[in-house]
Amino acid sequence: MDALLDLLNSRPLVNGEERDALGDPAGGRRWAREHGGDGSLAELALLRETRDILRDVVRGESSPAALGPLLEGVHQVPEITSGGLRWTVKTPPHARLPVETVLAWAATEERIPGRLRPCANAECRLFLLDRSRANRARWCSMAVCGNREKARRHHERTR
């Protein structure tokens, strides 16, 4: 689940300027390896595509069906271990991390639907996974976006 949120948040706006952790090959390779990928150029291209589709799906701008092409040719194979049954994903090496990210999204939607969402700050591009009991979290960071939004509303009320 961490790789899912990290992928969605890998292209933030910082002081009004877009920063893409997957944009340059060296930075993208480092990001992919930190998340268990191989860092190949093919993997980076697929990660960028996966990120963009997931972003649109989570925002409600695209149907989850848009993720279908990313899963073509992917198989889950049962494996009996000493601990019981385990499912292993079979996919080309460069597609493993993007596919696992899509599967993490699907598991999140199944277990805690509606908890993965964009930050309520219109000037922010980040996403949050609401783990609160009340399911009322609105901002990626209370210290940054939440504080800015509350200060903005206070300023508007007192004007």
mmCIF file of C-alpha atoms in Angstrom:
data_model
loop_
_atom_site.group_PDB
_atom_site.id
_atom_site.type_symbol
_atom_site.label_atom_id
_atom_site.label_comp_id
_atom_site.label_asym_id
_atom_site.label_seq_id
_atom_site.Cartn_x
_atom_site.Cartn_y
_atom_site.Cartn_z
ATOM 1 C CA MET A 1 0.000 0.000 0.000
ATOM 2 C CA ASP A 2 2.927 2.354 0.649
ATOM 3 C CA ALA A 3 4.176 1.950 -2.924
ATOM 4 C CA LEU A 4 0.681 2.816 -4.174
ATOM 5 C CA LEU A 5 0.522 6.092 -2.256
ATOM 6 C CA ASP A 6 4.165 6.868 -3.057
ATOM 7 C CA LEU A 7 3.501 6.322 -6.767
ATOM 8 C CA LEU A 8 0.405 8.534 -6.737
ATOM 9 C CA ASN A 9 2.384 11.217 -4.882
ATOM 10 C CA SER A 10 5.481 10.994 -7.078
ATOM 11 C CA ARG A 11 4.569 14.108 -9.089
ATOM 12 C CA PRO A 12 3.802 16.859 -6.559
ATOM 13 C CA LEU A 13 3.656 20.607 -7.001
ATOM 14 C CA VAL A 14 6.375 22.294 -4.943
ATOM 15 C CA ASN A 15 6.087 26.080 -4.818
ATOM 16 C CA GLY A 16 3.918 25.944 -7.931
ATOM 17 C CA GLU A 17 6.463 23.848 -9.848
ATOM 18 C CA GLU A 18 5.919 20.210 -10.775
ATOM 19 C CA ARG A 19 8.508 17.757 -9.468
ATOM 20 C CA ASP A 20 8.437 14.296 -11.021
ATOM 21 C CA ALA A 21 10.306 11.612 -9.081
ATOM 22 C CA LEU A 22 10.071 9.373 -12.168
ATOM 23 C CA GLY A 23 10.875 12.118 -14.677
ATOM 24 C CA ASP A 24 14.607 11.666 -15.108
ATOM 25 C CA PRO A 25 16.183 8.229 -15.525
ATOM 26 C CA ALA A 26 18.531 8.475 -12.500
ATOM 27 C CA GLY A 27 15.844 9.675 -10.090
ATOM 28 C CA GLY A 28 13.281 7.263 -11.502
ATOM 29 C CA ARG A 29 15.687 4.346 -11.253
ATOM 30 C CA ARG A 30 16.367 5.231 -7.618
ATOM 31 C CA TRP A 31 12.617 5.535 -6.867
ATOM 32 C CA ALA A 32 11.840 2.184 -8.517
ATOM 33 C CA ARG A 33 14.655 0.360 -6.724
ATOM 34 C CA GLU A 34 13.587 1.815 -3.358
ATOM 35 C CA HIS A 35 10.162 0.293 -4.001
ATOM 36 C CA GLY A 36 11.421 -3.124 -5.108
ATOM 37 C CA GLY A 37 11.598 -2.558 -8.858
ATOM 38 C CA ASP A 38 14.501 -3.058 -11.238
ATOM 39 C CA GLY A 39 14.689 0.571 -12.402
ATOM 40 C CA SER A 40 14.765 -0.280 -16.110
ATOM 41 C CA LEU A 41 13.604 2.314 -18.632
ATOM 42 C CA ALA A 42 10.709 0.026 -19.588
ATOM 43 C CA GLU A 43 9.658 -0.192 -15.952
ATOM 44 C CA LEU A 44 9.848 3.603 -15.523
ATOM 45 C CA ALA A 45 7.689 4.178 -18.595
ATOM 46 C CA LEU A 46 5.105 1.707 -17.313
ATOM 47 C CA LEU A 47 5.211 3.222 -13.812
ATOM 48 C CA ARG A 48 4.514 6.707 -15.240
ATOM 49 C CA GLU A 49 1.612 5.321 -17.281
ATOM 50 C CA THR A 50 0.262 3.428 -14.252
ATOM 51 C CA ARG A 51 0.545 6.531 -12.069
ATOM 52 C CA ASP A 52 -1.372 8.672 -14.541
ATOM 53 C CA ILE A 53 -4.169 6.147 -14.982
ATOM 54 C CA LEU A 54 -4.450 5.492 -11.234
ATOM 55 C CA ARG A 55 -4.516 9.239 -10.562
ATOM 56 C CA ASP A 56 -7.459 9.666 -12.931
ATOM 57 C CA VAL A 57 -9.271 6.619 -11.508
ATOM 58 C CA VAL A 58 -8.860 7.762 -7.889
ATOM 59 C CA ARG A 59 -10.046 11.263 -8.797
ATOM 60 C CA GLY A 60 -13.082 9.754 -10.518
ATOM 61 C CA GLU A 61 -12.069 11.130 -13.923
ATOM 62 C CA SER A 62 -11.648 7.648 -15.432
ATOM 63 C CA SER A 63 -13.333 4.317 -14.947
ATOM 64 C CA PRO A 64 -11.389 1.541 -13.187
ATOM 65 C CA ALA A 65 -11.665 -0.291 -16.540
ATOM 66 C CA ALA A 66 -8.862 2.017 -17.733
ATOM 67 C CA LEU A 67 -6.505 -0.133 -15.621
ATOM 68 C CA GLY A 68 -7.359 -3.260 -17.644
ATOM 69 C CA PRO A 69 -4.626 -2.926 -20.278
ATOM 70 C CA LEU A 70 -1.995 -2.763 -17.514
ATOM 71 C CA LEU A 71 -3.050 -6.232 -16.376
ATOM 72 C CA GLU A 72 -3.095 -7.982 -19.755
ATOM 73 C CA GLY A 73 -1.025 -11.157 -19.672
ATOM 74 C CA VAL A 74 -0.743 -11.119 -15.879
ATOM 75 C CA HIS A 75 -1.429 -14.375 -14.047
ATOM 76 C CA GLN A 76 -1.713 -15.315 -10.411
ATOM 77 C CA VAL A 77 -0.393 -18.763 -9.662
ATOM 78 C CA PRO A 78 -1.184 -20.635 -6.443
ATOM 79 C CA GLU A 79 1.794 -21.904 -4.497
ATOM 80 C CA ILE A 80 1.627 -24.240 -1.509
ATOM 81 C CA THR A 81 4.091 -23.268 1.215
ATOM 82 C CA SER A 82 4.641 -24.451 4.777
ATOM 83 C CA GLY A 83 2.424 -21.538 5.853
ATOM 84 C CA GLY A 84 -0.423 -22.496 3.528
ATOM 85 C CA LEU A 85 -1.574 -21.182 0.177
ATOM 86 C CA ARG A 86 0.108 -18.148 -1.353
ATOM 87 C CA TRP A 87 -0.670 -16.481 -4.668
ATOM 88 C CA THR A 88 2.272 -15.378 -6.804
ATOM 89 C CA VAL A 89 1.905 -12.811 -9.575
ATOM 90 C CA LYS A 90 3.497 -13.855 -12.870
ATOM 91 C CA THR A 91 4.358 -10.943 -15.141
ATOM 92 C CA PRO A 92 7.347 -9.681 -17.127
ATOM 93 C CA PRO A 93 10.024 -8.262 -14.770
ATOM 94 C CA HIS A 94 9.559 -4.653 -15.911
ATOM 95 C CA ALA A 95 5.797 -4.871 -15.216
ATOM 96 C CA ARG A 96 5.955 -6.448 -11.747
ATOM 97 C CA LEU A 97 6.044 -3.199 -9.703
ATOM 98 C CA PRO A 98 3.352 -1.416 -11.754
ATOM 99 C CA VAL A 99 1.117 -4.513 -11.601
ATOM 100 C CA GLU A 100 1.633 -4.854 -7.836
ATOM 101 C CA THR A 101 0.652 -1.186 -7.498
ATOM 102 C CA VAL A 102 -2.591 -1.772 -9.411
ATOM 103 C CA LEU A 103 -3.275 -4.841 -7.254
ATOM 104 C CA ALA A 104 -2.624 -2.733 -4.121
ATOM 105 C CA TRP A 105 -5.166 -0.190 -5.391
ATOM 106 C CA ALA A 106 -7.717 -2.975 -5.945
ATOM 107 C CA ALA A 107 -7.095 -4.419 -2.471
ATOM 108 C CA THR A 108 -7.457 -0.956 -0.920
ATOM 109 C CA GLU A 109 -10.745 -0.363 -2.717
ATOM 110 C CA GLU A 110 -11.999 -3.760 -1.599
ATOM 111 C CA ARG A 111 -10.936 -3.543 2.063
ATOM 112 C CA ILE A 112 -11.418 0.180 2.723
ATOM 113 C CA PRO A 113 -13.413 1.669 -0.155
ATOM 114 C CA GLY A 114 -13.318 5.434 -0.553
ATOM 115 C CA ARG A 115 -10.384 5.894 1.799
ATOM 116 C CA LEU A 116 -7.847 6.603 -0.952
ATOM 117 C CA ARG A 117 -8.573 10.078 -2.281
ATOM 118 C CA PRO A 118 -7.035 13.324 -3.495
ATOM 119 C CA CYS A 119 -6.139 16.074 -1.049
ATOM 120 C CA ALA A 120 -9.006 18.577 -0.637
ATOM 121 C CA ASN A 121 -6.613 21.477 -1.281
ATOM 122 C CA ALA A 122 -7.269 22.454 -4.907
ATOM 123 C CA GLU A 123 -3.665 23.620 -5.265
ATOM 124 C CA CYS A 124 -2.247 20.278 -4.157
ATOM 125 C CA ARG A 125 -1.750 17.195 -6.309
ATOM 126 C CA LEU A 126 -1.122 14.724 -3.521
ATOM 127 C CA PHE A 127 -3.319 11.860 -2.371
ATOM 128 C CA LEU A 128 -4.071 10.510 1.070
ATOM 129 C CA LEU A 129 -5.137 7.217 2.528
ATOM 130 C CA ASP A 130 -7.607 8.024 5.282
ATOM 131 C CA ARG A 131 -6.990 5.673 8.168
ATOM 132 C CA SER A 132 -9.092 7.677 10.599
ATOM 133 C CA ARG A 133 -11.980 6.031 12.339
ATOM 134 C CA ALA A 134 -14.487 8.642 11.160
ATOM 135 C CA ASN A 135 -13.260 8.643 7.523
ATOM 136 C CA ARG A 136 -13.197 12.431 7.496
ATOM 137 C CA ALA A 137 -9.569 13.233 6.644
ATOM 138 C CA ARG A 138 -9.429 15.832 3.891
ATOM 139 C CA TRP A 139 -5.804 16.849 3.479
ATOM 140 C CA CYS A 140 -2.599 15.054 2.612
ATOM 141 C CA SER A 141 -0.979 16.901 5.505
ATOM 142 C CA MET A 142 -2.715 18.793 8.272
ATOM 143 C CA ALA A 143 0.467 20.795 8.857
ATOM 144 C CA VAL A 144 0.679 21.955 5.253
ATOM 145 C CA CYS A 145 -2.560 21.762 3.275
ATOM 146 C CA GLY A 146 -4.955 21.646 6.215
ATOM 147 C CA ASN A 147 -3.341 24.643 7.875
ATOM 148 C CA ARG A 148 -3.323 26.639 4.632
ATOM 149 C CA GLU A 149 -6.978 25.871 3.975
ATOM 150 C CA LYS A 150 -8.025 26.788 7.516
ATOM 151 C CA ALA A 151 -6.005 30.028 7.367
ATOM 152 C CA ARG A 152 -7.574 30.866 3.985
ATOM 153 C CA ARG A 153 -11.106 30.300 5.328
ATOM 154 C CA HIS A 154 -10.360 32.334 8.464
ATOM 155 C CA HIS A 155 -9.045 35.194 6.334
ATOM 156 C CA GLU A 156 -12.187 35.106 4.146
ATOM 157 C CA ARG A 157 -14.469 35.158 7.222
ATOM 158 C CA THR A 158 -12.683 38.082 8.833
ATOM 159 C CA ARG A 159 -12.481 40.190 5.661
#
